[in-house]
Amino acid sequence: MRESVQAEVMMSFLVSEELSFRIPVELRYETCDPYAVRLTFHLPGDAPVTWAFGRELLIDGVGRPCGDGDVHIAPADPEAFGEVLIRLQVGGDHALFRSGAAPLVAFLDRTDKLVPLGQERSLADFDAHLDEALDRILAEEQSTG
């Protein structure tokens, strides 16, 4: 069984109303973390930045505004299906990206073929992978702080 789905899409990084530029963004979904998607933003002059958030949040955000906390996703125009806005926030800083809805939907469709929505819990080793991930996160926090 295939264990991941990847895609690369071009998104607009909206710096201000007057300034935006296109960047490649890698989308990744792995069966070892079946509830999450990862987006890796390749910003010019900076190291790639990866954000992980719920697959269901991305699914819902393509069709309607949603998200609490650091990630907000919404259609760019509520009256038309075409583009999606992704807002990422850390403290008072935020970044806004615009993507075509079609490549996101195509990626999400591929994730659903790998692990149908609602069937994430059925993955046999999910609890073991979750425990490993939590142990790794705690070890990283202890070594840096």
Protein backbone atom coordinates (compact mmCIF):
# COMPACT_ATOMS: atom_id res chain seq x y z
CA MET A 1 0.00 0.00 0.00
CA ARG A 2 1.24 3.46 -0.88
CA GLU A 3 1.94 5.46 2.27
CA SER A 4 1.93 9.08 1.08
CA VAL A 5 0.55 11.51 -1.46
CA GLN A 6 2.48 14.54 -2.67
CA ALA A 7 1.77 17.43 -5.00
CA GLU A 8 3.37 20.74 -5.81
CA VAL A 9 1.24 23.79 -6.47
CA MET A 10 2.07 27.38 -7.18
CA MET A 11 0.56 29.83 -4.70
CA SER A 12 0.65 33.58 -4.48
CA PHE A 13 2.28 34.93 -1.33
CA LEU A 14 0.30 38.12 -0.64
CA VAL A 15 2.77 40.48 1.01
CA SER A 16 0.42 43.48 0.75
CA GLU A 17 -2.44 44.65 -1.44
CA GLU A 18 0.12 45.93 -3.94
CA LEU A 19 2.75 43.18 -3.71
CA SER A 20 2.53 39.43 -4.21
CA PHE A 21 4.71 36.79 -5.75
CA ARG A 22 4.30 33.17 -6.78
CA ILE A 23 6.02 30.45 -4.81
CA PRO A 24 6.07 26.66 -5.03
CA VAL A 25 4.30 24.87 -2.19
CA GLU A 26 4.64 21.15 -1.59
CA LEU A 27 1.52 19.42 -0.30
CA ARG A 28 2.08 16.15 1.54
CA TYR A 29 -0.18 13.60 3.20
CA GLU A 30 1.14 10.51 4.99
CA THR A 31 -0.70 7.51 6.38
CA CYS A 32 1.48 7.62 9.51
CA ASP A 33 -0.30 10.91 10.40
CA PRO A 34 -3.68 10.36 8.75
CA TYR A 35 -5.48 13.38 10.17
CA ALA A 36 -2.95 15.97 8.95
CA VAL A 37 -1.70 17.54 5.75
CA ARG A 38 1.64 19.32 5.47
CA LEU A 39 2.31 22.35 3.33
CA THR A 40 5.94 23.31 2.75
CA PHE A 41 6.35 26.87 1.53
CA HIS A 42 9.49 27.61 -0.50
CA LEU A 43 9.99 31.33 0.06
CA PRO A 44 12.79 33.03 -1.90
CA GLY A 45 15.91 33.56 0.19
CA ASP A 46 14.59 31.61 3.18
CA ALA A 47 14.68 28.00 4.29
CA PRO A 48 11.47 26.11 3.47
CA VAL A 49 8.77 26.43 6.11
CA THR A 50 6.39 23.54 6.81
CA TRP A 51 2.97 23.85 8.42
CA ALA A 52 0.90 20.86 9.47
CA PHE A 53 -2.82 21.10 10.13
CA GLY A 54 -5.96 19.02 9.86
CA ARG A 55 -6.85 17.53 6.48
CA GLU A 56 -10.50 18.19 7.30
CA LEU A 57 -9.72 21.89 7.81
CA LEU A 58 -8.33 22.10 4.28
CA ILE A 59 -11.31 20.18 2.89
CA ASP A 60 -13.79 22.48 4.64
CA GLY A 61 -11.84 25.66 3.83
CA VAL A 62 -12.08 25.11 0.09
CA GLY A 63 -15.85 25.61 0.33
CA ARG A 64 -16.41 27.90 3.31
CA PRO A 65 -14.45 30.04 5.78
CA CYS A 66 -13.10 27.96 8.64
CA GLY A 67 -10.29 27.66 11.12
CA ASP A 68 -9.50 28.76 14.63
CA GLY A 69 -6.18 29.81 16.02
CA ASP A 70 -3.16 29.88 13.73
CA VAL A 71 -4.70 28.57 10.50
CA HIS A 72 -7.66 30.08 8.64
CA ILE A 73 -8.80 28.88 5.21
CA ALA A 74 -11.57 30.36 3.09
CA PRO A 75 -12.69 30.76 -0.50
CA ALA A 76 -11.32 34.03 -1.92
CA ASP A 77 -14.79 34.78 -3.28
CA PRO A 78 -17.67 33.16 -1.39
CA GLU A 79 -19.86 33.41 -4.51
CA ALA A 80 -17.44 31.61 -6.86
CA PHE A 81 -15.41 28.41 -6.65
CA GLY A 82 -11.95 29.22 -7.92
CA GLU A 83 -9.41 30.43 -5.42
CA VAL A 84 -8.70 29.73 -1.77
CA LEU A 85 -7.00 31.95 0.82
CA ILE A 86 -4.78 30.36 3.47
CA ARG A 87 -3.82 32.57 6.40
CA LEU A 88 -1.12 31.36 8.78
CA GLN A 89 -0.44 33.23 11.99
CA VAL A 90 2.22 33.08 14.68
CA GLY A 91 1.68 35.58 17.46
CA GLY A 92 1.11 38.96 15.83
CA ASP A 93 2.74 37.93 12.54
CA HIS A 94 0.79 36.40 9.70
CA ALA A 95 1.25 35.26 6.11
CA LEU A 96 -1.47 35.11 3.49
CA PHE A 97 -1.41 32.78 0.48
CA ARG A 98 -3.80 32.41 -2.46
CA SER A 99 -4.15 29.14 -4.35
CA GLY A 100 -6.33 27.81 -7.08
CA ALA A 101 -9.01 25.57 -5.60
CA ALA A 102 -8.68 22.91 -8.32
CA PRO A 103 -5.15 21.69 -7.41
CA LEU A 104 -6.09 21.56 -3.72
CA VAL A 105 -9.21 19.54 -4.49
CA ALA A 106 -7.21 17.19 -6.74
CA PHE A 107 -4.67 16.65 -3.93
CA LEU A 108 -7.42 16.09 -1.36
CA ASP A 109 -9.12 13.60 -3.68
CA ARG A 110 -5.89 11.62 -3.85
CA THR A 111 -5.61 11.64 -0.03
CA ASP A 112 -9.18 10.35 0.19
CA LYS A 113 -8.31 7.47 -2.14
CA LEU A 114 -5.40 6.58 0.13
CA VAL A 115 -7.32 6.98 3.42
CA PRO A 116 -11.02 7.78 3.06
CA LEU A 117 -12.22 10.63 5.24
CA GLY A 118 -13.56 9.17 8.47
CA GLN A 119 -11.42 6.02 8.16
CA GLU A 120 -8.22 7.51 9.65
CA ARG A 121 -8.66 5.65 12.93
CA SER A 122 -8.69 2.30 11.16
CA LEU A 123 -4.98 2.48 10.42
CA ALA A 124 -3.46 -0.27 12.53
CA ASP A 125 -0.32 1.53 13.73
CA PHE A 126 -1.78 4.99 14.18
CA ASP A 127 -1.53 4.94 18.00
CA ALA A 128 2.09 3.76 17.85
CA HIS A 129 2.98 6.49 15.34
CA LEU A 130 1.22 9.09 17.47
CA ASP A 131 3.15 8.00 20.57
CA GLU A 132 6.43 8.16 18.62
CA ALA A 133 5.61 11.63 17.29
CA LEU A 134 4.67 12.93 20.73
CA ASP A 135 7.87 11.48 22.25
CA ARG A 136 9.91 13.15 19.50
CA ILE A 137 8.21 16.52 20.06
CA LEU A 138 8.73 16.35 23.82
CA ALA A 139 12.40 15.41 23.36
CA GLU A 140 12.91 18.35 20.97
CA GLU A 141 11.26 20.77 23.40
CA GLN A 142 13.37 19.53 26.30
CA SER A 143 16.61 19.82 24.33
CA THR A 144 15.87 23.43 23.21
CA GLY A 145 14.30 24.78 26.34
